[in-house]
XYZ file of C-alpha atoms in Angstrom:
492
model
C 52.565 -18.354 19.085
C 50.946 -18.109 15.647
C 47.789 -16.608 14.212
C 44.878 -18.849 13.278
C 45.810 -20.412 9.952
C 43.511 -20.760 6.932
C 43.441 -23.367 4.192
C 45.650 -23.192 1.127
C 43.702 -21.645 -1.752
C 45.062 -24.117 -4.284
C 44.057 -27.064 -2.114
C 41.613 -29.363 -3.898
C 38.489 -29.950 -1.818
C 35.594 -32.345 -2.264
C 32.173 -31.580 -0.791
C 28.488 -31.766 -1.705
C 26.114 -28.813 -1.528
C 23.610 -30.790 0.537
C 26.091 -30.915 3.430
C 26.805 -27.191 3.179
C 23.199 -26.137 3.815
C 21.895 -26.323 7.388
C 18.997 -28.675 8.012
C 16.844 -25.860 9.406
C 17.821 -23.265 6.798
C 14.996 -21.150 5.419
C 16.160 -21.989 1.901
C 14.813 -25.514 2.415
C 11.378 -24.045 3.203
C 11.423 -22.110 -0.070
C 12.454 -25.224 -1.976
C 9.650 -27.354 -0.553
C 7.023 -24.599 -0.815
C 7.659 -23.886 -4.508
C 7.731 -27.598 -5.352
C 4.185 -27.946 -3.942
C 2.818 -25.186 -6.219
C 1.065 -26.246 -9.412
C 2.760 -23.568 -11.501
C 0.947 -24.457 -14.708
C -2.431 -23.684 -13.092
C -1.174 -20.156 -12.325
C -0.310 -19.474 -15.968
C 3.422 -20.216 -15.941
C 4.810 -21.365 -19.268
C 7.513 -23.960 -19.919
C 6.318 -26.266 -17.147
C 5.802 -28.937 -19.803
C 8.027 -28.872 -22.871
C 7.890 -29.908 -26.484
C 10.626 -32.044 -27.992
C 12.004 -29.344 -30.272
C 13.493 -25.945 -29.427
C 16.072 -24.620 -27.006
C 15.496 -25.857 -23.431
C 14.411 -23.050 -21.055
C 14.768 -22.767 -17.288
C 11.952 -24.346 -15.321
C 9.783 -21.552 -13.822
C 10.223 -23.130 -10.382
C 13.958 -22.316 -10.556
C 13.335 -18.603 -11.063
C 10.470 -18.604 -8.550
C 12.766 -20.025 -5.866
C 15.422 -17.446 -6.684
C 12.929 -14.594 -6.320
C 11.525 -15.859 -3.009
C 15.053 -16.168 -1.640
C 16.094 -12.752 -2.923
C 13.075 -10.875 -1.596
C 13.342 -12.684 1.739
C 16.896 -11.424 2.248
C 16.594 -7.993 0.629
C 18.287 -8.951 -2.676
C 15.887 -7.675 -5.319
C 18.033 -6.482 -8.229
C 18.203 -9.005 -11.084
C 21.954 -8.450 -11.411
C 22.482 -9.074 -7.714
C 20.392 -12.232 -7.956
C 22.539 -13.393 -10.877
C 25.616 -12.895 -8.696
C 24.043 -14.778 -5.775
C 23.281 -17.716 -8.074
C 26.970 -17.983 -8.888
C 28.510 -17.361 -5.455
C 25.985 -18.008 -2.661
C 26.125 -21.613 -1.466
C 22.490 -21.654 -0.367
C 21.331 -20.303 -3.722
C 23.556 -22.740 -5.572
C 21.915 -25.545 -3.589
C 18.448 -24.095 -4.184
C 18.928 -23.800 -7.955
C 21.000 -26.976 -8.314
C 23.928 -24.928 -9.683
C 21.834 -23.300 -12.408
C 22.864 -19.710 -13.193
C 20.196 -17.771 -15.125
C 21.235 -14.422 -16.583
C 20.082 -11.072 -15.184
C 17.871 -10.515 -18.234
C 16.140 -13.874 -17.783
C 15.562 -13.107 -14.111
C 14.241 -9.606 -14.847
C 11.832 -10.719 -17.612
C 10.403 -13.448 -15.373
C 9.317 -10.873 -12.778
C 7.806 -8.639 -15.433
C 5.920 -11.419 -17.224
C 4.314 -13.146 -14.232
C 3.307 -10.239 -11.986
C -0.359 -11.313 -11.886
C 0.631 -14.933 -11.241
C 2.595 -13.878 -8.144
C -0.518 -12.196 -6.761
C -2.618 -15.291 -7.501
C -0.089 -17.444 -5.612
C -0.310 -15.079 -2.640
C -4.121 -15.463 -2.595
C -3.811 -19.259 -2.754
C -1.282 -19.187 0.072
C -3.705 -17.170 2.214
C -6.367 -19.785 1.442
C -3.993 -22.545 2.629
C -3.254 -20.623 5.823
C -6.993 -20.264 6.444
C -7.510 -23.999 5.874
C -4.751 -24.718 8.389
C -6.482 -22.563 10.989
C -3.609 -20.089 11.131
C -5.968 -17.293 10.095
C -9.407 -16.870 11.585
C -10.680 -13.534 10.268
C -12.122 -12.481 13.608
C -9.954 -9.386 14.060
C -7.864 -7.698 11.400
C -5.805 -4.527 11.409
C -5.595 -2.296 8.345
C -2.761 0.099 7.683
C -0.772 1.493 4.776
C 2.844 2.149 3.962
C 4.422 4.166 1.189
C 7.082 2.909 -1.208
C 9.044 5.003 -3.677
C 8.314 4.431 -7.352
C 10.641 4.475 -10.364
C 9.635 8.078 -11.018
C 11.357 11.202 -9.711
C 9.447 14.103 -8.196
C 10.493 16.422 -11.042
C 8.665 14.138 -13.495
C 5.412 14.395 -11.544
C 3.076 17.249 -12.481
C -0.078 18.896 -11.183
C -1.872 22.030 -12.333
C -0.144 24.254 -9.804
C 3.299 23.059 -10.874
C 2.435 23.477 -14.572
C 1.150 27.033 -14.025
C 4.344 27.929 -12.158
C 6.546 26.559 -14.940
C 4.551 28.253 -17.712
C 4.751 31.560 -15.875
C 8.522 31.174 -15.545
C 8.895 30.280 -19.239
C 6.782 33.280 -20.290
C 9.074 35.520 -18.270
C 12.208 34.030 -19.815
C 10.854 34.377 -23.354
C 10.010 38.026 -22.695
C 13.542 38.646 -21.415
C 15.076 37.085 -24.512
C 12.735 38.973 -26.853
C 13.626 42.303 -25.188
C 17.313 41.455 -25.477
C 16.758 40.507 -29.133
C 15.346 43.969 -29.895
C 18.441 45.595 -28.424
C 20.991 43.198 -29.935
C 23.344 44.665 -32.564
C 25.319 41.768 -34.006
C 23.866 38.883 -35.975
C 25.695 36.414 -33.720
C 23.900 37.732 -30.615
C 20.545 37.568 -32.406
C 21.150 33.938 -33.433
C 22.001 32.914 -29.867
C 18.892 34.665 -28.481
C 16.639 33.103 -31.122
C 17.970 29.651 -30.193
C 17.227 30.348 -26.522
C 13.688 31.475 -27.374
C 13.172 28.273 -29.405
C 14.303 26.160 -26.442
C 11.858 27.891 -24.103
C 9.031 27.537 -26.649
C 9.676 23.789 -26.898
C 9.540 23.578 -23.100
C 6.261 25.496 -23.168
C 4.799 23.032 -25.686
C 5.824 20.152 -23.409
C 4.035 21.639 -20.399
C 0.988 22.552 -22.476
C 0.750 18.950 -23.685
C 0.934 17.692 -20.091
C -1.722 20.230 -19.079
C -4.019 19.023 -21.875
C -3.540 15.403 -20.761
C -4.255 16.401 -17.158
C -7.575 18.006 -18.157
C -8.505 15.165 -20.495
C -7.954 12.430 -17.898
C -9.464 14.420 -15.021
C -6.597 13.422 -12.718
C -5.096 15.625 -10.027
C -1.549 14.736 -11.075
C 0.412 12.938 -13.780
C 3.686 11.023 -13.584
C 5.468 10.722 -16.915
C 7.839 7.824 -16.108
C 5.423 5.571 -14.193
C 1.878 6.512 -15.156
C 0.324 4.826 -12.090
C 2.636 6.414 -9.497
C 1.430 9.380 -7.449
C 2.930 12.074 -5.286
C 2.501 10.872 -1.681
C 3.660 12.123 1.700
C 6.317 9.673 2.886
C 6.895 11.387 6.223
C 6.147 14.780 7.648
C 7.496 17.335 5.206
C 8.880 14.676 2.833
C 6.994 14.125 -0.426
C 7.952 11.441 -2.955
C 6.426 9.845 -6.015
C 5.367 6.339 -5.117
C 2.581 3.962 -4.159
C 0.390 3.829 -1.083
C 0.125 0.105 -0.279
C -3.005 -0.809 1.695
C -2.857 -4.120 3.536
C -4.663 -6.084 6.251
C -3.132 -8.318 8.928
C -4.981 -11.116 10.721
C -4.705 -10.908 14.502
C -4.324 -14.608 15.281
C -0.765 -15.062 13.992
C -0.001 -11.650 12.460
C -0.200 -12.971 8.910
C -0.924 -10.657 5.967
C -4.334 -11.446 4.489
C -4.884 -8.953 1.663
C -3.286 -5.943 -0.034
C -3.833 -3.442 -2.820
C -2.705 0.022 -3.856
C -4.752 2.996 -2.669
C -4.951 6.739 -3.291
C -2.589 9.371 -1.966
C -4.052 8.986 1.551
C -6.128 6.526 3.601
C -9.401 8.484 3.717
C -11.434 6.321 1.327
C -9.613 2.994 1.670
C -11.157 1.411 4.792
C -14.261 -0.320 3.417
C -12.567 -1.439 0.184
C -9.749 -3.256 1.984
C -11.965 -4.557 4.806
C -14.639 -6.007 2.499
C -12.020 -7.601 0.226
C -10.315 -9.180 3.271
C -13.646 -10.499 4.543
C -14.287 -12.150 1.179
C -10.799 -13.663 1.055
C -11.103 -15.141 4.559
C -14.737 -16.210 3.946
C -16.167 -15.081 7.278
C -19.625 -13.765 8.145
C -18.552 -11.124 10.659
C -15.266 -9.373 11.313
C -13.742 -6.606 13.454
C -11.380 -4.122 11.838
C -8.847 -1.918 13.631
C -7.466 1.205 11.940
C -5.855 4.530 12.820
C -7.482 7.964 12.567
C -6.396 8.385 8.941
C -9.219 5.983 8.009
C -11.842 7.783 10.112
C -14.592 8.728 7.646
C -18.295 8.375 8.348
C -19.104 7.099 4.889
C -16.456 4.354 5.133
C -17.554 3.322 8.633
C -21.150 2.930 7.473
C -20.145 0.858 4.443
C -18.230 -1.492 6.758
C -21.245 -1.842 9.068
C -23.473 -2.629 6.096
C -21.116 -5.462 5.123
C -20.995 -7.102 8.560
C -17.748 -5.454 9.645
C -17.491 -3.806 13.058
C -15.069 -0.884 13.026
C -12.644 0.268 15.703
C -11.179 3.361 14.047
C -9.371 5.928 16.175
C -11.552 9.076 16.457
C -10.408 12.341 14.949
C -10.224 15.494 16.967
C -13.098 17.819 15.955
C -11.993 20.524 13.562
C -12.340 24.089 14.830
C -11.549 27.264 12.939
C -11.493 29.322 16.121
C -10.005 28.046 19.398
C -11.723 30.840 21.361
C -15.245 29.431 20.974
C -16.875 26.305 22.387
C -15.854 23.161 20.460
C -18.554 20.955 19.001
C -17.920 18.381 21.742
C -19.468 20.844 24.231
C -22.853 20.319 22.547
C -24.615 17.144 23.733
C -26.885 15.301 21.305
C -30.099 13.633 22.529
C -30.973 10.699 20.272
C -34.568 10.320 21.458
C -35.481 14.010 21.149
C -33.247 14.646 18.120
C -31.762 17.853 19.491
C -28.558 19.319 20.907
C -28.052 20.934 24.306
C -25.569 23.829 24.275
C -23.196 24.806 27.153
C -25.777 27.386 28.308
C -28.416 24.656 28.686
C -30.529 25.763 25.712
C -31.915 23.361 23.106
C -30.870 23.451 19.448
C -33.343 21.841 17.039
C -33.609 21.205 13.305
C -36.424 21.795 10.848
C -35.773 18.361 9.323
C -34.398 19.644 6.015
C -31.491 17.666 4.603
C -28.771 19.788 3.067
C -25.951 18.602 0.795
C -22.283 19.226 1.342
C -19.369 18.181 -0.852
C -16.097 17.379 0.892
C -12.751 15.944 -0.170
C -12.995 13.515 2.727
C -15.881 11.668 1.092
C -16.202 9.845 -2.212
C -19.405 11.750 -2.951
C -21.460 14.604 -1.531
C -23.025 13.772 1.829
C -26.175 15.043 3.537
C -26.534 16.809 6.869
C -29.103 18.559 9.051
C -28.524 21.936 10.710
C -29.409 22.484 14.380
C -29.771 25.994 15.863
C -31.848 28.271 18.086
C -31.350 31.842 16.803
C -33.949 33.437 19.099
C -32.207 32.238 22.284
C -28.664 32.669 20.915
C -29.021 36.423 20.284
C -29.939 37.085 23.927
C -27.511 34.578 25.473
C -24.807 35.910 27.807
C -22.372 33.317 26.441
C -22.928 34.375 22.841
C -19.356 35.664 22.317
C -17.926 32.360 23.614
C -20.121 30.306 21.297
C -19.894 32.108 17.950
C -18.229 35.118 16.342
C -21.354 35.933 14.347
C -23.078 39.024 15.799
C -26.439 38.616 14.087
C -26.832 34.835 13.999
C -26.500 32.096 16.554
C -24.368 28.942 16.569
C -25.134 26.316 13.918
C -24.355 22.624 14.506
C -24.275 20.452 11.383
C -25.012 16.757 11.938
C -23.957 14.426 9.127
C -26.067 11.501 7.935
C -23.183 9.313 9.139
C -23.008 10.875 12.609
C -24.675 7.928 14.373
C -22.213 5.447 12.805
C -19.258 7.619 13.789
C -20.512 8.008 17.388
C -20.977 4.238 17.767
C -17.473 3.621 16.415
C -15.958 6.213 18.745
C -17.796 4.732 21.714
C -16.475 1.245 20.913
C -12.897 2.525 20.785
C -13.352 4.421 24.056
C -14.824 1.402 25.857
C -12.216 -1.083 24.533
C -8.798 0.638 24.714
C -6.872 -2.615 25.212
C -8.559 -4.222 22.217
C -7.823 -1.249 19.963
C -4.220 -1.144 21.171
C -3.560 -4.347 19.188
C -3.663 -2.286 15.979
C -0.158 -0.912 16.305
C 1.587 -4.213 16.936
C -0.460 -6.001 14.256
C -0.249 -3.503 11.403
C 2.887 -1.447 11.930
C 5.342 -4.164 12.965
C 5.238 -6.029 9.605
C 5.865 -2.834 7.654
C 8.821 -1.959 9.858
C 10.260 -5.444 9.330
C 9.881 -5.249 5.564
C 11.389 -1.764 5.320
C 14.266 -2.000 7.788
C 15.315 -5.644 7.544
C 14.482 -6.374 3.900
C 14.928 -2.944 2.358
C 11.465 -2.745 0.858
C 11.019 1.024 0.855
C 11.066 1.329 -2.938
C 9.926 -0.760 -5.910
C 11.946 -1.786 -8.944
C 9.013 -2.163 -11.339
C 6.669 0.285 -13.047
C 2.900 0.215 -13.330
C 0.335 -0.911 -10.777
C 0.168 -4.501 -12.050
C 3.923 -5.045 -11.817
C 4.196 -3.254 -8.477
C 1.488 -5.484 -6.983
C 3.387 -8.504 -8.300
C 6.511 -7.290 -6.525
C 4.563 -6.679 -3.309
C 3.212 -10.233 -3.595
C 6.753 -11.643 -3.573
C 7.597 -9.643 -0.446
C 4.410 -10.637 1.392
C 4.694 -14.330 0.474
C 8.193 -14.336 1.937
C 6.966 -12.598 5.080
C 4.090 -15.058 5.578
C 6.436 -17.986 4.987
C 8.773 -16.676 7.683
C 5.871 -16.303 10.104
C 4.665 -19.787 9.156
C 7.990 -21.325 10.220
C 7.970 -19.379 13.496
C 4.453 -20.607 14.249
C 5.076 -24.256 13.358
C 8.516 -24.211 15.063
C 10.396 -26.212 12.465
C 10.643 -27.276 8.856
C 9.400 -30.826 9.458
C 6.216 -29.570 11.098
C 5.813 -27.108 8.222
C 6.068 -29.931 5.676
C 3.553 -32.100 7.494
C 1.038 -29.256 7.690
C 1.423 -28.471 3.982
C 0.989 -32.145 3.076
C -2.104 -32.391 5.245
C -3.846 -29.345 3.849
C -3.055 -30.290 0.235
C -4.526 -33.748 0.840
C -7.573 -32.100 2.424
C -8.085 -29.767 -0.534
C -7.642 -32.608 -3.027
C -10.211 -34.715 -1.172
C -12.633 -31.769 -1.265
C -12.144 -31.435 -5.033
C -12.688 -35.170 -5.505
C -15.855 -34.967 -3.439
C -17.151 -32.000 -5.427
C -16.510 -33.847 -8.690
C -18.257 -36.931 -7.359
C -21.447 -35.060 -6.472
């Protein structure tokens, strides 16, 4: 009995690449999809060539390589160069062309905005095909690490701590200098003092830039990157990617970078998605991180109905009645406390500034000091001995209450949020390794995100259409439809 035998390595073989690639391989989808794109209209150079000069690679070749690489978690330009030489599918896709790592890298850097424009056009095609409807979308965010370490990210607190440490070190060296006897010791100490003074100048320059720009933090390697909380207790320098997913087929509709958290991102992403999908009314599902009265109202004003998970009411003292124990009467504009007394307002609008809002918001204060002082439940309601309980009602309170009521009455509908928004991010991070970016700057990072999201939507497209042939027929049909619309518009 013998082991399974392989072929002789020196054996001459004859084969064609076409036969080596499966008929239903995803690489064929990439090939057909890129060939249907009018690259020149998206700003790609070298689509049409002059007679003189050295011949370049066609941009479609590099575009196909990037779509393949990002689809299978191969994002480094050097790794892509290797795949072009060794991977049979990539060799078929590029027709045996082998661009260098530098050529591959510069292509991604140069056409970042074009990648985003292609993503938008792809979303438009999906909408034309009826694969997106814009009736229900889910909004969520995910963090990706930037090309900037945490030690090269600075805020005022960190700068103050470093300057204090440097001051202490300089004082130590100066004291040692006064006690030094030999010239050699003095020279060494003076050099150490000079090093610390140069470090101090560096931090002072960063502090001046921080004050001049008005930012909360500065990253010196990637200026657009920010310190974000990746997980509980884990802070990294990166980007907070905000994105929306259409409920019909779980396709990504829109994305952008946001701040360090989700507090002020809801209306911006929702309104942009509504404009992209060209719908009159839309429902948006989001988690409690997006729950802000100001954002909920802005969505309502733009024809967007919110289903944002309510936040638990904040309480500084767990031993007193929470604000939920006070019932508001809309018709009478008053609150009823747990003791059955009525809390009213004098109608004066006060202003409060909070980090949870883009700007200062207004509120009215409800109380009944005369009844509160004599109430038997006074100690359970407030810790103030001389004053009664005050209830502050924000100008956005009605919008928040309506949102909370919708979520409470439609638990099954809201439950879609998790499977719509969180599943794509898990797929991209775990299967395709997209938990960090290779580029710097917001423009380039968004271009890289575009490549990832186009690949994801293409994969979903094939799953929905159940085959490459059906995919090709749909693409042909929608392109013909769009062309006929353009001809009609020109005619009239």
